[in-house]
CSV table of C-alpha atoms in Angstrom, one decimal:
chain,number,residue,atom,x,y,z
A,1,MET,CA,19.5,-15.2,-32.6
A,2,SER,CA,17.7,-17.6,-35.4
A,3,PRO,CA,14.0,-18.1,-35.2
A,4,SER,CA,12.7,-21.0,-33.6
A,5,PRO,CA,11.2,-24.1,-35.6
A,6,GLU,CA,7.9,-23.0,-34.5
A,7,GLU,CA,8.5,-19.2,-35.7
A,8,LEU,CA,9.7,-20.6,-38.9
A,9,LYS,CA,6.7,-22.9,-39.4
A,10,GLU,CA,4.3,-20.0,-38.6
A,11,ALA,CA,6.3,-17.8,-41.0
A,12,SER,CA,6.2,-20.6,-43.7
A,13,ILE,CA,1.9,-21.0,-43.2
A,14,LYS,CA,1.6,-17.4,-43.3
A,15,LEU,CA,3.4,-17.2,-46.6
A,16,PHE,CA,1.2,-20.2,-47.8
A,17,ARG,CA,-1.9,-18.5,-46.7
A,18,GLU,CA,-0.9,-15.2,-48.6
A,19,LEU,CA,-0.2,-17.1,-51.8
A,20,HIS,CA,-3.3,-19.2,-51.4
A,21,GLU,CA,-5.5,-15.8,-51.2
A,22,ASN,CA,-3.6,-14.4,-54.3
A,23,LYS,CA,-5.5,-16.1,-57.4
A,24,LYS,CA,-3.2,-14.6,-59.7
A,25,ARG,CA,0.0,-16.3,-58.9
A,26,ASN,CA,3.0,-16.0,-61.2
A,27,GLU,CA,5.0,-19.1,-62.0
A,28,ALA,CA,7.5,-18.8,-59.0
A,29,GLN,CA,4.7,-18.1,-56.5
A,30,GLU,CA,2.7,-21.1,-57.9
A,31,GLU,CA,5.8,-23.3,-57.4
A,32,GLU,CA,6.2,-22.0,-53.9
A,33,TYR,CA,2.5,-22.3,-53.1
A,34,ARG,CA,2.8,-26.1,-54.3
A,35,ARG,CA,5.9,-26.7,-52.2
A,36,LEU,CA,4.4,-25.2,-49.2
A,37,LEU,CA,1.3,-27.2,-50.0
A,38,GLU,CA,3.2,-30.6,-49.7
A,39,LEU,CA,5.2,-29.4,-46.8
A,40,HIS,CA,2.1,-28.3,-44.7
A,41,GLY,CA,-0.9,-29.8,-46.6
A,42,HIS,CA,-1.8,-32.7,-43.9
A,43,GLU,CA,-1.9,-29.9,-41.1
A,44,ILE,CA,-3.6,-27.3,-43.0
A,45,ILE,CA,-6.4,-30.2,-44.0
A,46,SER,CA,-6.3,-31.3,-40.2
A,47,HIS,CA,-6.7,-27.4,-39.1
A,48,PRO,CA,-8.2,-25.3,-41.9
A,49,GLU,CA,-8.4,-22.4,-39.4
A,50,LEU,CA,-4.6,-21.8,-40.2
A,51,LEU,CA,-5.7,-20.4,-43.6
A,52,LYS,CA,-7.7,-17.7,-41.7
A,53,LYS,CA,-5.8,-14.6,-41.0
A,54,LYS,CA,-5.3,-14.0,-37.4
A,55,LYS,CA,-7.6,-11.3,-36.1
A,56,GLU,CA,-5.6,-8.4,-35.1
A,57,GLU,CA,-6.5,-5.4,-33.1
A,58,LYS,CA,-7.1,-2.5,-35.4
A,59,THR,CA,-4.7,0.4,-34.9
A,60,GLU,CA,-7.0,3.3,-35.6
A,61,TYR,CA,-6.7,6.8,-34.3
A,62,ALA,CA,-9.8,8.9,-34.1
A,63,VAL,CA,-8.9,12.8,-34.7
A,64,ASN,CA,-9.9,15.1,-31.9
A,65,PRO,CA,-12.0,17.9,-33.5
A,66,VAL,CA,-10.3,20.5,-31.2
A,67,PHE,CA,-7.3,20.5,-33.4
A,68,ALA,CA,-9.1,20.9,-36.7
A,69,LYS,CA,-6.8,23.8,-38.1
A,70,ASP,CA,-4.0,21.1,-38.6
A,71,ILE,CA,-6.2,18.0,-39.6
A,72,LYS,CA,-6.3,18.8,-43.1
A,73,ALA,CA,-2.3,18.9,-43.6
A,74,ILE,CA,-2.1,15.6,-41.3
A,75,ILE,CA,-4.6,13.9,-43.6
A,76,ALA,CA,-3.0,14.9,-46.8
A,77,ASP,CA,0.3,13.5,-45.5
A,78,TYR,CA,-1.4,10.6,-44.2
A,79,LYS,CA,-2.7,10.0,-47.7
A,80,GLU,CA,0.5,10.3,-49.5
A,81,LYS,CA,2.7,8.3,-46.8
A,82,THR,CA,0.1,5.3,-46.4
A,83,GLY,CA,-1.8,5.5,-49.6
A,84,LYS,CA,-5.1,5.0,-47.7
A,85,GLU,CA,-8.0,7.4,-47.2
A,86,PRO,CA,-9.0,8.3,-43.6
A,87,GLU,CA,-12.0,6.3,-42.6
A,88,GLN,CA,-15.4,8.1,-41.6
A,89,THR,CA,-16.8,6.3,-38.5
A,90,GLU,CA,-19.2,7.3,-35.6
A,91,GLN,CA,-16.1,8.4,-33.9
A,92,GLY,CA,-15.3,11.0,-36.5
A,93,VAL,CA,-12.4,10.8,-38.7
A,94,VAL,CA,-10.2,7.7,-38.2
A,95,LEU,CA,-6.6,7.2,-39.4
A,96,ALA,CA,-5.6,3.6,-39.7
A,97,PHE,CA,-2.2,2.2,-39.4
A,98,ASN,CA,-0.5,-1.5,-39.8
A,99,LYS,CA,1.1,-1.3,-36.3
A,100,GLN,CA,1.2,1.2,-33.3
A,101,GLU,CA,4.9,2.0,-34.2
A,102,ASP,CA,4.0,3.1,-37.5
A,103,ALA,CA,1.5,5.4,-36.0
A,104,ILE,CA,4.0,6.9,-33.5
A,105,SER,CA,6.4,7.4,-36.1
A,106,PHE,CA,4.0,9.3,-38.6
A,107,PHE,CA,2.7,11.5,-35.5
A,108,LYS,CA,6.1,12.3,-34.2
A,109,GLU,CA,6.8,13.5,-37.9
A,110,GLN,CA,3.6,15.5,-37.8
A,111,SER,CA,4.7,17.1,-34.5
A,112,SER,CA,8.0,18.0,-35.8
A,113,LYS,CA,6.2,19.9,-38.6
A,114,GLY,CA,4.6,22.1,-35.9
A,115,ARG,CA,1.2,20.3,-36.2
A,116,ALA,CA,-0.9,20.1,-33.1
A,117,PHE,CA,-3.0,17.2,-32.6
A,118,ASP,CA,-4.9,14.9,-30.2
A,119,MET,CA,-5.5,11.3,-31.3
A,120,TYR,CA,-6.6,8.3,-29.7
A,121,CYS,CA,-6.8,4.6,-30.5
A,122,ALA,CA,-9.5,2.9,-28.2
A,123,ALA,CA,-8.7,-0.5,-29.1
A,124,LYS,CA,-5.0,-0.2,-27.7
A,125,ASP,CA,-5.8,2.8,-25.2
A,126,HIS,CA,-2.9,4.5,-26.9
A,127,ARG,CA,-3.2,8.4,-27.2
A,128,VAL,CA,-0.9,10.5,-29.1
A,129,TYR,CA,-0.5,14.4,-28.5
A,130,SER,CA,1.4,17.6,-29.9
A,131,ASP,CA,0.8,20.9,-28.9
A,132,GLY,CA,2.3,22.1,-32.3
A,133,LYS,CA,5.2,23.7,-30.7
A,134,GLY,CA,7.5,20.9,-30.2
A,135,LEU,CA,6.0,18.9,-27.6
A,136,PHE,CA,4.9,15.3,-28.5
A,137,VAL,CA,4.0,12.7,-26.2
A,138,HIS,CA,2.3,9.3,-26.4
A,139,GLY,CA,0.9,6.7,-23.8
A,140,THR,CA,-2.4,5.7,-22.5
A,141,ARG,CA,-5.1,8.0,-22.4
A,142,LYS,CA,-4.8,8.5,-18.6
A,143,GLU,CA,-0.9,8.9,-18.8
A,144,VAL,CA,-1.1,11.6,-21.4
A,145,GLY,CA,-4.2,13.3,-19.6
A,146,GLU,CA,-2.1,13.2,-16.2
A,147,TYR,CA,1.2,14.4,-18.1
A,148,LEU,CA,-0.6,17.4,-19.5
A,149,LYS,CA,-1.7,18.6,-15.9
A,150,LYS,CA,1.5,17.8,-14.1
A,151,PRO,CA,4.3,17.1,-16.7
A,152,GLU,CA,7.0,17.0,-13.8
A,153,ASP,CA,5.5,13.5,-12.6
A,154,PHE,CA,6.9,12.0,-15.7
A,155,GLU,CA,10.0,11.2,-17.6
A,156,LEU,CA,9.8,11.6,-21.4
A,157,GLY,CA,11.6,9.2,-23.8
A,158,LYS,CA,13.2,10.2,-26.9
A,159,ASP,CA,10.2,9.0,-29.0
A,160,GLY,CA,7.9,10.9,-26.6
A,161,LYS,CA,6.8,7.7,-24.5
A,162,LEU,CA,5.6,8.7,-21.2
A,163,THR,CA,6.9,6.8,-18.0
A,164,LYS,CA,5.5,7.6,-14.5
A,165,LYS,CA,8.3,8.6,-12.1
A,166,GLU,CA,8.6,6.5,-9.2
A,167,GLU,CA,7.0,8.2,-6.0
A,168,PRO,CA,9.7,8.8,-3.5
A,169,THR,CA,9.7,6.7,-0.7
A,170,ASP,CA,10.3,8.2,2.9
A,171,ALA,CA,13.4,7.0,4.3
A,172,PRO,CA,12.7,4.8,7.5
A,173,SER,CA,13.3,6.8,10.7
A,174,GLN,CA,16.3,5.6,12.7
A,175,GLN,CA,15.7,5.2,16.3
A,176,LEU,CA,18.3,5.6,18.8
């Protein structure tokens, strides 16, 4: 399925915005910048907010200090994998990711290395948990908390995603 004209336009404006922010464009980038300016210039002048990046919710996972013994190894892998330093906030140490999927992939890999952790992204109500013994789960804070108390109430996806099982409904009684 090919992208819609609206998706193509959005991608084109996004590229223009990136080129616009890059003041050290090479010759090919400058040529593309001018082409996009000619194509979208009128719209950008009419709607200058198009040049502003869309605000995305942050995907930042706060470290639960209970699992401090493995956190140094996790942070070392985080630095190597992302090239970023963890952030220090009022929540404590925070690991930031571009997308939630990137975080899930990273933490699943950490779990496979036998590392225990309990991380939470408040902006997306997303918790990732590993017991360090092969169990890796993720879901909302409530789902993971309920799973840890009663795992039999949940189905566990291949990537560790939790899905609450349907409540069995009582069959209607038959009347004779």
